């Protein structure tokens, strides 16, 4: 079993997330200047010959995990069970009709509570090769944006196949203003 992390980025430079994951025993692959997150991930899975037993992280390049590497791995190992497709840090129990899940429910935290959810946010997704080999990862023709909704597309497919998606207690700092949110392409997708 390998532990692989794939991080789309504009430039391959040292970042806190890369340093953290390497310290935690994960092999980090930057996906540099790709034209689509869908195709970047799909190509990376193929190029790295992802097999069922592999553990895989998909995440933003501008995050920091505040847990210790040991605690991070313990949370992953404890929660990434056979009936679970994806782990993440934010998601709704049920999607609302607009799919903007963060607009509806109020929780003690901005992102919601821990436990089983329908879909997960792509800030940090943790999964297995088994899950990735059983869903479609290329961009659907109906999507206009090359960078949006991959997270819901991946996690919803797994959910519809009877697998669980779970929000887990990991502390993550995200250093972004959300550049793409609410763009024309985002709204069209």
CSV table of C-alpha atoms in Angstrom, one decimal:
chain,number,residue,atom,x,y,z
A,1,UNK,CA,0.0,0.0,0.0
A,2,UNK,CA,1.3,3.4,-1.0
A,3,UNK,CA,0.3,6.8,0.4
A,4,UNK,CA,0.2,9.3,-2.4
A,5,UNK,CA,-0.8,13.0,-2.5
A,6,UNK,CA,-1.7,14.9,-5.6
A,7,UNK,CA,-1.7,18.7,-5.4
A,8,UNK,CA,-2.6,20.9,-8.4
A,9,UNK,CA,-0.5,24.1,-8.3
A,10,UNK,CA,0.8,26.9,-10.5
A,11,UNK,CA,4.4,26.4,-9.5
A,12,UNK,CA,6.4,23.6,-7.9
A,13,UNK,CA,7.8,25.2,-4.8
A,14,UNK,CA,8.0,24.2,-1.1
A,15,UNK,CA,4.7,24.7,0.6
A,16,UNK,CA,3.6,23.8,4.2
A,17,UNK,CA,1.2,21.1,2.9
A,18,UNK,CA,4.0,19.3,1.0
A,19,UNK,CA,6.4,19.5,4.0
A,20,UNK,CA,3.7,18.2,6.3
A,21,UNK,CA,2.6,15.3,4.1
A,22,UNK,CA,6.1,14.2,3.5
A,23,UNK,CA,6.8,14.2,7.2
A,24,UNK,CA,3.7,12.1,7.7
A,25,UNK,CA,5.0,9.5,5.2
A,26,UNK,CA,3.1,10.5,2.1
A,27,UNK,CA,4.7,10.8,-1.4
A,28,UNK,CA,3.7,14.2,-2.8
A,29,UNK,CA,3.2,14.8,-6.5
A,30,UNK,CA,2.6,18.4,-7.7
A,31,UNK,CA,0.4,18.7,-10.8
A,32,UNK,CA,1.9,21.9,-12.2
A,33,UNK,CA,0.0,24.3,-14.6
A,34,UNK,CA,-2.6,21.8,-15.7
A,35,UNK,CA,-5.5,23.2,-17.8
A,36,UNK,CA,-8.1,21.2,-15.9
A,37,UNK,CA,-8.3,19.7,-12.4
A,38,UNK,CA,-10.3,16.8,-13.8
A,39,UNK,CA,-7.7,15.9,-16.4
A,40,UNK,CA,-4.8,16.6,-14.0
A,41,UNK,CA,-6.2,14.1,-11.5
A,42,UNK,CA,-7.2,11.6,-14.1
A,43,UNK,CA,-3.7,11.7,-15.7
A,44,UNK,CA,-2.0,11.4,-12.3
A,45,UNK,CA,-4.0,8.4,-11.4
A,46,UNK,CA,-3.1,6.7,-14.6
A,47,UNK,CA,0.6,7.7,-14.6
A,48,UNK,CA,1.0,6.5,-11.1
A,49,UNK,CA,-0.9,3.2,-11.7
A,50,UNK,CA,-3.2,3.7,-8.7
A,51,UNK,CA,-4.2,0.3,-7.3
A,52,UNK,CA,-7.0,-0.6,-4.9
A,53,UNK,CA,-4.9,-0.6,-1.7
A,54,UNK,CA,-3.3,2.8,-2.3
A,55,UNK,CA,-4.3,5.7,0.0
A,56,UNK,CA,-4.7,8.9,-1.9
A,57,UNK,CA,-5.0,12.6,-1.0
A,58,UNK,CA,-6.3,15.2,-3.3
A,59,UNK,CA,-5.9,18.7,-1.9
A,60,UNK,CA,-5.4,22.4,-2.5
A,61,UNK,CA,-1.8,23.8,-2.4
A,62,UNK,CA,-2.7,26.6,-0.1
A,63,UNK,CA,-3.6,24.6,3.0
A,64,UNK,CA,-1.8,23.8,6.3
A,65,UNK,CA,-2.8,20.8,8.4
A,66,UNK,CA,-2.5,21.8,12.1
A,67,UNK,CA,-2.7,18.3,13.5
A,68,UNK,CA,0.5,16.4,14.2
A,69,UNK,CA,1.6,14.0,11.4
A,70,UNK,CA,0.9,11.1,13.7
A,71,UNK,CA,-2.6,12.3,14.6
A,72,UNK,CA,-3.4,13.0,11.0
A,73,UNK,CA,-2.4,9.4,10.0
A,74,UNK,CA,-4.3,8.0,12.9
A,75,UNK,CA,-7.5,9.9,11.8
A,76,UNK,CA,-7.1,8.6,8.3
A,77,UNK,CA,-6.3,5.0,9.3
A,78,UNK,CA,-9.2,4.9,11.8
A,79,UNK,CA,-11.8,6.4,9.4
A,80,UNK,CA,-10.9,5.2,5.9
A,81,UNK,CA,-12.7,1.9,6.2
A,82,UNK,CA,-14.0,-0.5,3.5
A,83,UNK,CA,-17.5,1.2,3.5
A,84,UNK,CA,-16.0,4.7,3.2
A,85,UNK,CA,-15.2,6.3,-0.1
A,86,UNK,CA,-13.9,9.7,0.9
A,87,UNK,CA,-12.8,11.6,4.0
A,88,UNK,CA,-12.8,15.4,4.1
A,89,UNK,CA,-13.2,18.4,6.4
A,90,UNK,CA,-16.5,19.9,5.1
A,91,UNK,CA,-19.7,18.8,3.5
A,92,UNK,CA,-23.5,18.7,3.9
A,93,UNK,CA,-25.6,15.8,5.1
A,94,UNK,CA,-27.8,16.5,2.0
A,95,UNK,CA,-27.4,18.7,-1.0
A,96,UNK,CA,-29.9,21.5,-1.3
A,97,UNK,CA,-31.6,22.2,-4.7
A,98,UNK,CA,-28.9,24.9,-5.6
A,99,UNK,CA,-26.0,22.6,-4.7
A,100,UNK,CA,-24.6,25.5,-2.7
A,101,UNK,CA,-24.6,23.4,0.5
A,102,UNK,CA,-22.9,26.1,2.6
A,103,UNK,CA,-26.0,28.5,2.2
A,104,UNK,CA,-28.5,26.4,4.1
A,105,UNK,CA,-27.7,24.7,7.4
A,106,UNK,CA,-26.2,26.3,10.5
A,107,UNK,CA,-23.7,24.3,12.5
A,108,UNK,CA,-21.4,25.1,15.4
A,109,UNK,CA,-18.6,25.6,12.7
A,110,UNK,CA,-18.9,27.3,9.3
A,111,UNK,CA,-18.4,24.1,7.6
A,112,UNK,CA,-20.8,21.9,9.5
A,113,UNK,CA,-20.4,18.9,11.9
A,114,UNK,CA,-18.5,15.7,11.8
A,115,UNK,CA,-19.9,12.4,10.4
A,116,UNK,CA,-21.5,11.1,7.3
A,117,UNK,CA,-22.3,13.5,4.5
A,118,UNK,CA,-23.6,13.3,0.9
A,119,UNK,CA,-20.7,15.2,-0.7
A,120,UNK,CA,-17.4,16.7,0.4
A,121,UNK,CA,-15.6,19.9,-0.4
A,122,UNK,CA,-12.4,19.4,-2.4
A,123,UNK,CA,-10.1,21.4,-0.1
A,124,UNK,CA,-8.9,18.1,1.3
A,125,UNK,CA,-10.1,14.7,0.1
A,126,UNK,CA,-8.7,11.4,1.3
A,127,UNK,CA,-9.6,8.2,-0.5
A,128,UNK,CA,-8.4,4.9,-1.8
A,129,UNK,CA,-7.4,3.6,-5.1
A,130,UNK,CA,-10.4,1.3,-5.0
A,131,UNK,CA,-12.7,4.3,-4.8
A,132,UNK,CA,-10.9,6.1,-7.6
A,133,UNK,CA,-10.9,3.1,-9.9
A,134,UNK,CA,-14.7,2.8,-9.4
A,135,UNK,CA,-15.8,6.3,-10.3
A,136,UNK,CA,-15.4,8.6,-13.4
A,137,UNK,CA,-12.7,11.2,-12.9
A,138,UNK,CA,-12.7,13.0,-16.3
A,139,UNK,CA,-14.8,16.2,-16.6
A,140,UNK,CA,-18.4,15.6,-17.7
A,141,UNK,CA,-19.3,17.3,-21.0
A,142,UNK,CA,-22.1,19.1,-19.2
A,143,UNK,CA,-19.6,21.0,-17.0
A,144,UNK,CA,-18.3,24.3,-18.4
A,145,UNK,CA,-15.6,24.9,-15.8
A,146,UNK,CA,-12.4,22.9,-15.8
A,147,UNK,CA,-11.8,23.6,-12.1
A,148,UNK,CA,-15.1,23.5,-10.3
A,149,UNK,CA,-17.4,20.8,-8.9
A,150,UNK,CA,-14.9,18.0,-9.3
A,151,UNK,CA,-15.2,17.4,-5.5
A,152,UNK,CA,-19.0,17.0,-5.6
A,153,UNK,CA,-18.8,15.0,-8.8
A,154,UNK,CA,-16.4,12.5,-7.4
A,155,UNK,CA,-17.9,12.2,-3.9
A,156,UNK,CA,-21.5,12.0,-5.2
A,157,UNK,CA,-20.7,9.2,-7.5
A,158,UNK,CA,-19.3,7.2,-4.6
A,159,UNK,CA,-22.3,8.0,-2.5
A,160,UNK,CA,-24.7,6.8,-5.2
A,161,UNK,CA,-22.8,3.5,-5.3
A,162,UNK,CA,-23.5,3.0,-1.6
A,163,UNK,CA,-20.2,4.2,-0.1
A,164,UNK,CA,-20.0,6.7,2.7
A,165,UNK,CA,-18.4,10.1,2.7
A,166,UNK,CA,-17.3,11.4,6.1
A,167,UNK,CA,-16.3,14.7,7.6
A,168,UNK,CA,-13.5,14.0,10.0
A,169,UNK,CA,-11.9,16.1,12.8
A,170,UNK,CA,-8.8,17.4,11.1
A,171,UNK,CA,-7.7,21.0,11.7
A,172,UNK,CA,-6.9,22.7,8.4
A,173,UNK,CA,-6.0,26.3,7.7
A,174,UNK,CA,-6.9,27.6,4.2
A,175,UNK,CA,-5.1,30.6,2.9
A,176,UNK,CA,-7.4,31.7,0.0
A,177,UNK,CA,-10.0,34.3,-0.8
A,178,UNK,CA,-11.8,31.8,-3.0
A,179,UNK,CA,-10.9,33.3,-6.4
A,180,UNK,CA,-13.1,31.0,-8.5
A,181,UNK,CA,-16.2,30.9,-6.4
A,182,UNK,CA,-19.2,32.6,-8.0
A,183,UNK,CA,-17.4,33.1,-11.3
A,184,UNK,CA,-19.4,32.8,-14.5
A,185,UNK,CA,-18.0,29.3,-15.2
A,186,UNK,CA,-18.7,28.3,-11.6
A,187,UNK,CA,-22.3,29.4,-11.9
A,188,UNK,CA,-22.7,27.7,-15.3
A,189,UNK,CA,-21.4,24.4,-14.1
